[in-house]
Amino acid sequence: MRAPPSCEEVSSNLSWDVAQQELGYRPGDPINIGWMCSDRICQLGLANKLALLWEDYQGTKKQFTYDNVRIFSNTFAEFLTDLGIQPGERVCLFLDRVPELYIGFLGILKTGAVAQPLFSAFGDESLLVRLADAGTCAILTQKKHLYKIRKIRNALPNLRHVIVVDADSASLQEHETPFAMERAPQVEHFPAYPTMAESPSVLHYTSGTTGQPKGAQHVHYSIIAQYLTAKWVLDLRPDDIYWCNADPGWVTGTSYGIIGPWSNGITQVVLDSGFNAEKWYEFIEQYGVTVWYSAPTAIRLLMKEGSEVVRKHDLSSLRHLASVGEPLNPEAVLWSQEVFGRPFHDTFWQTETGCIVITNLPGMPIKPGSMGKPFPGITASVLDPKTYEPGNRAGASGLIALRPGWPSQIRGYWNNPKGFEAKFRNGWYLCGDRASIDRDGYFWFMGRDDDVINTGGHLVGPFEVESALLECPAVAESAAVAKPDPVNMEVVKAFVTLKRGFQPSDDLELDIMNHIRKRLSPLAMPQEIEFVNSLPKTRSGKIVRRILRCKEFNEPLGDLSTIMED
Ligand code: WT7
């Protein structure tokens, strides 16, 4: 087994060297993402350039220059430092896509603490599991989410501070602190903590097949890869107006919704509201968006709304389109070419890679349905699942694998070294996905290599859903699997056996669905619950989700020799 990458290995790689030079980083110097994305940009003479143009669902608008971002992130950093938060401690961002989320993220990093963004639609159980695992010491939130935190506060002994960005002290309880970013006395100078390349920066939780979600540990050096991939793959140029649809509760929203664009000194726009085709097109038109980073589910939703609504808007500002999160269907590429006059460029990566690793670079001929080729500086292959050797036949399917050593690779899973080690085989990092490579070196995604459910680009761990299902008084046993869905690619389906005395009914199905929606999140809520008399199990009694999944997808069941017969 190969150890995780060292800085030397990474910096010996020519393409990443370019990024180091452009960012003015010399190996051995301190490197702080918070400083790099604000103070550094101001020093380049861009203090008055707009960093963020923000709008919410009610049409409230705000804008921030790079100097505003610098000063407000300083203000955050000083406030957190005054509260006694220490470098390395985890500070959670549990916020809608408000400016405080983007700027607070930099503020946390400037103190040397670790930013732990969590999707604000998470319910109390999803939140509890992730805050408890990380031993989080402070959480930044909004009034509307406080009720979830209050429910679990007593179970979190490490949580010293609940910081509310939109409340005054009158409405708060003990140990809840108001902090109004824009009204607090502004801090002109804050010496960013001298974090080093390997100092922890961001902790993102990602779902796996077994056990609770894992905390993927990123480091400050990740900016080297996020900067360069944002520049080269998203093709960011000085005059761009960039829009990333992703929520910073997930890695796309931090790597390419904060660090990528801001380390490049780009103006970005944020719309804090859900999907609405008409609104989205208006937004692009109004702000003159030039580069758009979106996701297949969003594109499919737009396709459903049709081409007419596109034609009602002048979207000629759009210059480059990219997509991430799930397989991008060829139809979506062709449709976008037709209606926007440009194709969506697929990009493949994951929480653990921290940056785009396989992609269609601008200008590269796109093969609709293919994810493209490895980014320069990334060595990728598909491995034979038995030998873990790269396959030598074009078109053969195998496990997507990367040579360790790129700057934004995670350095571990929090509290879970075994889980991290299990990701490496034969000197390769395994993504947990399957693909094939064609004669021209293009990668074609085939599917995940585990039971994780990808719904609209969000990974849902079956274990989490099953644990929450078992909290329902009626549920005896459960299995959560993916079910195909025309828009979200997959949705969660639950198979459930009931305890004695309970009967299947529509009401019971609704009760169970609601329980999961509140405890976990709307994403994790099963769209269907099938009541069954028994679940397929191995001879040793383990529930086999694979059989249920294959039935949903009408796929062959494969080897059933270890399965118990009913
Ligand atoms: C998983 C990672 C960082 C992206 C946001 C999700 C799937 C991602 C693609 C793509 C097919 C894709 C994979 C991957 N995925 N991009 N272009 N084509 N599948 O990050 O939550 O860590 O999920 O999303 O299964 O492993 P994540």
XYZ file of C-alpha atoms and ligand atoms in Angstrom:
593
model
C 0.000 0.000 0.000
C 1.207 3.435 -0.862
C 1.209 6.146 1.747
C -0.831 9.287 1.095
C 0.988 11.880 -0.979
C 3.766 14.050 0.293
C 4.201 17.657 -0.694
C 7.443 16.794 -2.505
C 5.712 14.267 -4.706
C 3.111 16.799 -5.596
C 5.407 19.694 -6.274
C 7.640 17.613 -8.537
C 4.704 17.620 -10.911
C 5.071 20.300 -13.545
C 1.472 21.339 -13.938
C 0.933 21.949 -10.236
C 4.162 23.942 -10.218
C 2.460 26.398 -12.521
C -0.268 26.895 -9.942
C 2.245 27.386 -7.138
C 4.000 30.069 -9.135
C 0.832 31.838 -10.153
C -0.376 31.865 -6.554
C 3.009 33.078 -5.357
C 3.459 30.058 -3.122
C 6.893 28.639 -2.371
C 7.072 25.192 -0.754
C 7.753 25.620 2.945
C 5.966 28.974 3.205
C 2.704 29.361 5.119
C -0.375 29.026 2.913
C -3.842 30.080 4.049
C -6.873 29.710 1.795
C -8.771 32.493 3.593
C -5.952 34.950 2.944
C -5.288 33.696 -0.596
C -8.905 34.254 -1.633
C -9.263 37.777 -0.235
C -6.160 39.725 0.972
C -4.024 38.384 -1.863
C -6.559 39.435 -4.489
C -6.705 42.937 -2.977
C -2.907 43.133 -3.065
C -3.070 42.362 -6.778
C -4.943 45.640 -7.194
C -8.415 44.094 -7.358
C -9.729 45.421 -4.025
C -12.619 47.203 -5.703
C -13.497 44.388 -8.058
C -16.804 42.668 -7.274
C -16.296 39.290 -5.643
C -19.912 38.370 -4.955
C -23.237 39.407 -6.417
C -25.915 37.818 -4.311
C -29.670 37.464 -4.591
C -32.241 35.453 -2.651
C -35.648 34.000 -3.552
C -37.417 37.191 -2.501
C -35.262 39.294 -4.798
C -33.134 40.857 -2.011
C -29.791 41.797 -3.538
C -26.360 42.422 -2.050
C -22.927 42.890 -3.499
C -19.428 42.626 -2.068
C -16.086 43.736 -3.458
C -12.910 41.799 -2.739
C -12.085 44.434 -0.140
C -15.473 43.856 1.522
C -14.797 40.127 1.525
C -11.366 40.730 3.027
C -12.674 42.992 5.804
C -15.770 40.943 6.620
C -13.789 37.716 6.739
C -11.344 39.491 9.073
C -14.305 40.531 11.199
C -15.486 36.920 11.369
C -11.972 35.719 12.159
C -11.470 38.158 15.003
C -14.862 37.368 16.466
C -14.118 33.624 16.428
C -10.653 34.142 17.878
C -12.118 36.293 20.679
C -14.509 33.456 21.486
C -11.439 31.311 22.105
C -11.638 29.107 19.039
C -8.267 27.488 18.463
C -6.487 26.537 15.239
C -7.455 23.022 14.206
C -10.832 23.131 15.977
C -13.880 22.458 13.800
C -16.338 25.257 13.155
C -19.497 24.267 11.344
C -21.300 26.426 8.775
C -24.990 25.513 8.899
C -26.388 28.242 6.706
C -28.470 28.752 3.599
C -26.557 30.273 0.711
C -26.326 33.666 2.409
C -23.234 35.895 2.053
C -22.179 34.916 5.604
C -21.686 31.348 4.391
C -19.171 32.315 1.710
C -17.377 34.993 3.701
C -17.587 33.150 7.052
C -15.891 30.186 5.365
C -12.841 32.362 4.642
C -13.034 33.864 8.143
C -12.849 30.425 9.770
C -9.854 29.479 7.625
C -8.087 32.726 8.500
C -8.158 31.728 12.190
C -6.528 28.379 11.389
C -9.693 26.544 12.439
C -11.281 23.917 10.183
C -14.434 24.813 8.238
C -17.115 22.123 8.372
C -19.917 23.063 5.984
C -23.184 21.177 6.363
C -26.171 21.356 4.039
C -28.799 23.538 5.751
C -31.636 21.187 4.751
C -30.173 18.509 7.019
C -32.445 17.395 9.835
C -31.378 17.026 13.461
C -30.136 13.441 13.131
C -27.932 14.140 10.085
C -26.543 17.137 11.917
C -25.967 15.289 15.185
C -24.018 12.458 13.584
C -21.655 14.844 11.784
C -21.142 17.301 14.648
C -20.572 14.518 17.162
C -18.048 12.760 14.942
C -16.112 15.961 14.263
C -16.222 17.136 17.897
C -17.287 20.492 16.481
C -16.761 23.413 18.888
C -18.868 26.115 17.210
C -21.622 26.354 14.663
C -22.647 29.338 12.569
C -26.327 29.323 11.717
C -29.518 31.275 11.084
C -32.559 31.716 13.335
C -34.652 29.455 11.123
C -32.326 26.479 11.731
C -31.868 26.972 15.479
C -34.679 24.596 16.429
C -32.731 21.670 14.981
C -29.602 22.567 16.930
C -31.529 23.092 20.167
C -32.901 19.538 19.887
C -29.438 17.977 19.863
C -27.365 20.478 21.830
C -27.282 18.358 25.001
C -25.834 15.431 23.099
C -22.894 17.546 21.908
C -20.531 18.235 24.825
C -17.874 19.778 22.570
C -20.208 22.363 21.054
C -19.326 25.515 23.009
C -20.830 28.178 20.759
C -23.919 28.530 18.639
C -23.458 31.699 16.596
C -26.522 33.174 14.951
C -25.888 35.518 12.029
C -29.369 37.066 11.813
C -30.643 37.359 15.383
C -30.358 39.760 18.277
C -29.645 38.475 21.774
C -33.264 38.942 22.855
C -34.433 35.891 20.907
C -31.517 33.681 21.914
C -30.906 31.197 24.696
C -27.868 30.707 26.885
C -24.700 29.816 24.907
C -26.205 31.243 21.739
C -24.370 34.320 20.466
C -25.536 36.829 17.883
C -23.068 37.965 15.239
C -24.121 40.370 12.499
C -21.338 40.371 9.926
C -22.284 43.658 8.324
C -23.078 45.532 11.545
C -20.184 44.363 13.712
C -17.230 46.798 13.995
C -15.148 46.153 10.901
C -11.702 44.666 11.302
C -9.287 46.209 8.823
C -6.316 44.029 9.770
C -6.356 40.428 10.873
C -3.116 38.485 10.638
C -4.194 35.219 9.020
C -2.986 32.213 10.985
C 0.158 30.841 9.290
C -1.289 27.497 8.274
C 1.096 25.305 6.286
C 0.467 23.188 3.193
C -0.588 20.174 5.245
C -2.666 22.067 7.847
C -6.313 20.944 7.869
C -8.714 23.327 6.116
C -12.114 21.875 5.299
C -13.988 18.854 6.632
C -16.734 17.631 4.296
C -18.900 14.680 5.253
C -19.578 12.147 2.536
C -21.701 9.024 2.579
C -20.423 5.522 2.124
C -22.064 2.106 1.993
C -21.364 1.036 5.524
C -21.452 2.996 8.718
C -22.115 6.663 9.221
C -20.814 9.338 6.841
C -17.086 9.929 6.755
C -15.373 13.260 7.358
C -13.109 13.924 4.372
C -10.141 15.958 5.574
C -8.800 18.579 3.194
C -5.704 20.729 3.688
C -4.752 24.301 2.781
C -2.512 23.047 -0.041
C -5.691 21.945 -1.873
C -6.017 25.484 -3.213
C -3.176 24.720 -5.654
C -5.382 22.213 -7.465
C -8.658 24.085 -7.019
C -7.146 27.274 -8.421
C -5.672 25.614 -11.512
C -8.643 23.391 -12.334
C -11.039 26.334 -11.919
C -8.878 28.309 -14.318
C -8.248 25.618 -16.909
C -11.394 23.483 -16.770
C -13.977 26.163 -16.021
C -11.961 28.467 -18.255
C -12.225 31.397 -15.838
C -10.964 34.693 -17.230
C -10.710 38.118 -15.579
C -13.965 39.536 -16.973
C -16.109 36.501 -16.296
C -19.323 36.445 -14.332
C -19.321 32.966 -12.923
C -22.259 31.013 -11.551
C -21.899 27.733 -9.667
C -25.250 26.197 -8.779
C -23.914 24.031 -5.986
C -24.501 24.629 -2.283
C -21.278 24.905 -0.234
C -22.734 22.213 2.043
C -21.215 19.926 -0.596
C -17.720 19.936 -2.008
C -18.593 21.477 -5.381
C -19.884 24.520 -3.543
C -16.606 25.034 -1.664
C -13.985 23.924 -4.219
C -15.703 25.708 -7.120
C -18.245 27.930 -5.338
C -15.661 29.671 -3.134
C -12.008 28.669 -3.444
C -11.749 28.172 -7.226
C -13.340 31.440 -8.352
C -12.024 33.632 -5.526
C -8.437 32.393 -5.751
C -8.692 33.438 -9.408
C -10.074 36.869 -8.486
C -13.286 36.227 -10.410
C -16.695 37.853 -9.881
C -19.232 35.242 -8.936
C -23.001 35.336 -8.594
C -25.082 33.372 -6.092
C -28.818 32.764 -6.191
C -30.096 31.551 -2.839
C -33.225 29.855 -4.067
C -34.369 26.498 -5.367
C -34.842 25.401 -8.941
C -37.046 27.471 -11.216
C -36.260 27.485 -14.934
C -37.756 30.917 -15.644
C -35.954 32.465 -12.648
C -32.654 30.834 -13.598
C -32.734 32.136 -17.145
C -33.689 35.586 -15.866
C -30.766 35.435 -13.462
C -28.290 34.524 -16.215
C -29.626 37.297 -18.401
C -29.757 39.934 -15.678
C -26.213 39.349 -14.429
C -24.725 38.442 -17.800
C -23.398 35.094 -16.558
C -20.544 33.912 -18.772
C -19.446 30.654 -17.141
C -21.968 28.293 -15.621
C -21.136 25.206 -13.546
C -24.235 23.093 -13.084
C -25.384 19.497 -12.661
C -27.157 16.886 -14.788
C -30.311 16.875 -12.659
C -30.671 20.640 -13.090
C -30.060 20.306 -16.815
C -32.693 17.558 -17.107
C -35.169 19.778 -15.237
C -34.399 22.602 -17.669
C -34.866 20.224 -20.603
C -38.287 19.291 -19.224
C -39.314 22.948 -19.283
C -38.493 22.983 -22.991
C -36.679 25.269 -25.411
C -39.399 27.922 -25.700
C -38.642 29.409 -22.302
C -34.937 29.588 -23.208
C -35.770 31.602 -26.330
C -37.648 34.195 -24.257
C -34.311 35.230 -22.759
C -31.106 36.653 -24.111
C -28.534 34.180 -22.873
C -25.839 35.187 -25.324
C -23.494 36.102 -22.442
C -22.924 32.371 -21.765
C -19.482 31.388 -22.979
C -18.644 28.146 -21.195
C -20.805 25.457 -19.565
C -19.733 22.612 -17.300
C -21.470 19.933 -15.263
C -20.704 17.615 -12.359
C -22.201 15.146 -9.940
C -23.709 12.334 -11.967
C -23.487 10.959 -15.479
C -24.281 13.662 -18.009
C -26.536 12.083 -20.611
C -25.603 12.595 -24.267
C -29.087 14.103 -24.861
C -28.277 16.858 -22.352
C -25.077 17.736 -24.214
C -26.871 17.841 -27.564
C -29.784 19.826 -26.120
C -27.486 22.421 -24.618
C -25.622 22.732 -27.903
C -28.943 23.348 -29.591
C -30.498 25.834 -27.163
C -27.445 27.603 -25.683
C -25.225 27.166 -28.724
C -22.626 25.403 -26.540
C -22.293 21.965 -25.026
C -22.093 21.226 -21.313
C -18.601 19.937 -20.514
C -18.732 16.978 -18.152
C -16.355 16.959 -15.181
C -15.828 13.998 -12.853
C -14.527 14.165 -9.322
C -15.617 13.578 -5.735
C -15.386 14.893 -2.189
C -12.193 12.913 -1.690
C -10.435 14.279 -4.769
C -11.157 17.908 -3.829
C -10.763 18.971 -7.457
C -11.867 17.942 -10.928
C -9.838 14.889 -12.014
C -11.399 13.677 -15.262
C -12.850 16.224 -17.609
C -13.528 17.724 -20.984
C -11.129 20.645 -21.167
C -12.356 23.665 -23.131
C -11.658 23.145 -26.810
C -11.285 19.383 -26.514
C -13.639 17.512 -28.869
C -16.539 16.304 -26.731
C -17.872 12.799 -27.108
C -21.397 13.135 -25.688
C -21.774 10.643 -22.829
C -18.074 10.536 -22.001
C -16.570 12.263 -18.957
C -13.465 13.203 -20.945
C -9.827 12.596 -20.027
C -7.664 12.983 -16.924
C -6.711 16.556 -16.053
C -2.980 17.191 -16.720
C -1.198 16.284 -13.520
C -3.674 13.498 -12.745
C -2.856 9.910 -13.629
C -6.076 7.952 -13.942
C -6.846 4.433 -15.055
C -9.429 1.723 -14.768
C -8.307 -1.360 -12.882
C -9.243 -4.976 -13.202
C -11.395 -5.580 -10.077
C -9.573 -8.850 -9.340
C -5.927 -7.921 -9.879
C -6.075 -4.144 -9.380
C -3.882 -3.812 -12.463
C -4.764 -1.355 -15.229
C -6.737 -3.119 -17.970
C -4.973 -3.314 -21.309
C -7.952 -3.706 -23.587
C -9.678 -0.547 -24.823
C -13.316 -0.505 -23.765
C -12.929 -2.982 -20.892
C -14.712 -1.868 -17.755
C -12.961 -1.568 -14.430
C -12.553 0.476 -11.279
C -11.728 4.158 -11.666
C -8.371 4.668 -9.960
C -6.015 7.612 -9.512
C -2.325 7.747 -8.656
C -2.118 9.395 -5.237
C -0.330 12.695 -4.946
C -2.390 15.551 -6.354
C -2.614 18.614 -4.079
C -6.305 18.485 -3.133
C -6.531 14.798 -2.348
C -7.972 14.314 1.130
C -5.383 13.379 3.739
C -7.684 11.054 5.626
C -11.143 10.414 7.012
C -11.688 11.979 10.408
C -11.519 9.333 13.160
C -11.426 6.625 10.533
C -7.922 5.660 9.346
C -9.083 2.163 8.368
C -11.761 3.524 6.079
C -9.122 5.695 4.415
C -6.615 2.858 3.980
C -9.329 0.777 2.358
C -9.473 3.318 -0.477
C -5.953 2.368 -1.669
C -4.903 -0.760 -3.567
C -1.733 -1.600 -5.381
C -0.491 1.985 -5.306
C -3.778 3.421 -6.570
C -6.560 5.424 -4.950
C -9.937 3.843 -5.783
C -12.814 6.247 -6.424
C -15.507 3.610 -5.866
C -16.826 3.993 -9.414
C -16.623 1.907 -12.591
C -15.787 3.121 -16.066
C -14.185 2.111 -19.342
C -11.566 3.917 -21.404
C -11.861 4.028 -25.183
C -9.081 3.992 -27.780
C -8.763 7.775 -27.622
C -8.314 7.768 -23.868
C -11.816 9.053 -23.077
C -13.449 7.746 -19.889
C -17.027 6.433 -19.987
C -18.781 6.249 -16.610
C -20.588 2.980 -15.900
C -21.798 3.182 -12.331
C -20.809 3.144 -8.717
C -19.010 0.172 -7.300
C -20.990 0.181 -4.057
C -24.531 0.615 -2.702
C -24.356 4.391 -2.352
C -27.374 6.148 -3.865
C -26.710 9.174 -6.101
C -29.815 11.318 -6.122
C -29.517 14.483 -8.152
C -25.751 14.496 -7.651
C -25.993 14.016 -3.883
C -24.729 10.839 -2.336
C -26.993 9.173 0.203
C -25.625 6.348 2.334
C -28.061 3.436 2.674
C -26.884 2.789 6.216
C -27.978 6.248 7.373
C -31.424 5.812 5.881
C -31.788 2.310 7.302
C -30.761 3.471 10.792
C -33.358 6.226 10.682
C -36.002 3.794 9.361
C -35.412 1.545 12.348
C -36.371 4.437 14.644
C -39.958 4.151 13.346
C -42.002 2.081 15.811
C -43.523 -0.039 13.020
C -40.304 -0.979 11.257
C -38.632 -4.308 12.013
C -35.998 -4.481 9.252
C -35.129 -2.283 6.329
C -33.013 -1.927 3.232
C -32.500 1.329 1.327
C -31.539 1.072 -2.321
C -31.429 3.199 -5.449
C -34.401 3.244 -7.780
C -34.041 4.746 -11.275
C -35.577 8.162 -11.757
C -35.922 10.165 -14.983
C -34.866 13.472 -13.423
C -32.747 12.718 -10.363
C -31.102 9.681 -11.974
C -31.708 7.761 -8.767
C -33.983 8.212 -5.781
C -34.080 6.322 -2.490
C -36.449 3.380 -2.251
C -36.907 1.571 1.048
C -37.912 -2.048 1.572
C -39.380 -2.577 4.995
C -40.631 -5.472 7.070
C -43.074 -4.557 9.829
C -43.195 -5.552 13.468
C -45.997 -7.782 14.626
C -49.237 -5.842 15.032
C -48.525 -3.310 12.261
C -50.223 -3.403 8.872
C -48.981 -1.795 5.648
C -51.001 1.283 4.700
C -50.648 4.527 2.770
C -50.701 6.471 6.031
C -47.895 4.396 7.455
C -45.873 4.908 4.274
C -46.321 8.682 4.585
C -45.417 8.658 8.290
C -42.201 6.809 7.561
C -41.290 9.097 4.662
C -41.861 12.176 6.794
C -39.752 10.790 9.588
C -36.779 10.397 7.257
C -37.300 13.805 5.670
C -37.205 15.513 9.069
C -34.474 13.441 10.694
C -32.127 13.275 7.702
C -33.087 15.494 4.770
C -35.501 15.755 1.841
C -32.827 14.111 -0.341
C -32.623 11.022 1.823
C -36.408 10.615 2.023
C -37.501 7.410 0.270
C -39.762 8.216 -2.673
C -41.312 4.808 -2.280
C -41.650 2.326 0.537
C -42.347 -1.274 -0.303
C -43.640 -3.389 2.541
C -42.321 -6.940 2.262
C -42.531 -10.095 4.357
C -38.791 -10.686 4.336
C -35.574 -9.220 2.948
C -32.927 -11.151 0.976
C -30.062 -12.119 3.266
C -26.750 -13.900 3.086
C -26.400 -17.173 4.961
C -24.766 -15.195 7.740
C -27.827 -12.949 7.992
C -26.604 -9.797 6.250
C -29.208 -7.995 4.170
C -28.235 -7.985 0.478
C -29.225 -4.692 -1.033
C -27.719 -5.658 -4.388
C -30.605 -8.017 -5.195
C -33.219 -5.385 -4.438
C -31.315 -2.796 -6.452
C -30.892 -5.078 -9.466
C -34.621 -5.739 -9.480
C -35.335 -1.988 -9.485
C -32.972 -1.527 -12.429
C -34.054 -4.735 -14.220
C -30.473 -5.945 -14.153
C -29.328 -9.563 -13.954
C -28.853 -10.724 -10.373
C -25.471 -12.383 -10.874
C -24.049 -14.851 -8.366
C -26.624 -15.792 -5.748
C -24.764 -18.723 -4.220
C -24.299 -17.085 -0.825
C -27.879 -15.902 -0.544
C -30.248 -17.602 1.839
C -33.365 -19.044 0.289
C -36.724 -18.076 1.707
C -19.522 10.754 -6.838
C -18.895 11.791 -5.957
C -17.548 16.457 -6.641
C -18.729 16.284 -7.360
C -19.940 16.374 -6.499
C -20.288 15.097 -5.807
C -20.480 10.684 -8.944
C -19.465 12.820 -9.860
C -19.684 12.512 -11.990
C -19.716 12.529 -13.409
C -20.686 10.396 -13.321
C -20.193 11.383 -11.320
C -19.488 9.543 -8.793
C -18.543 10.085 -7.740
N -20.054 11.613 -9.999
N -19.236 13.380 -11.047
N -19.264 13.566 -14.112
N -20.223 11.438 -14.034
N -20.691 10.330 -11.983
O -19.258 14.721 -4.932
O -20.744 13.681 -3.230
O -18.300 13.070 -3.321
O -19.880 12.331 -5.121
O -20.488 11.366 -7.695
O -20.157 8.408 -8.329
O -17.789 9.108 -7.061
P -19.526 13.445 -4.050
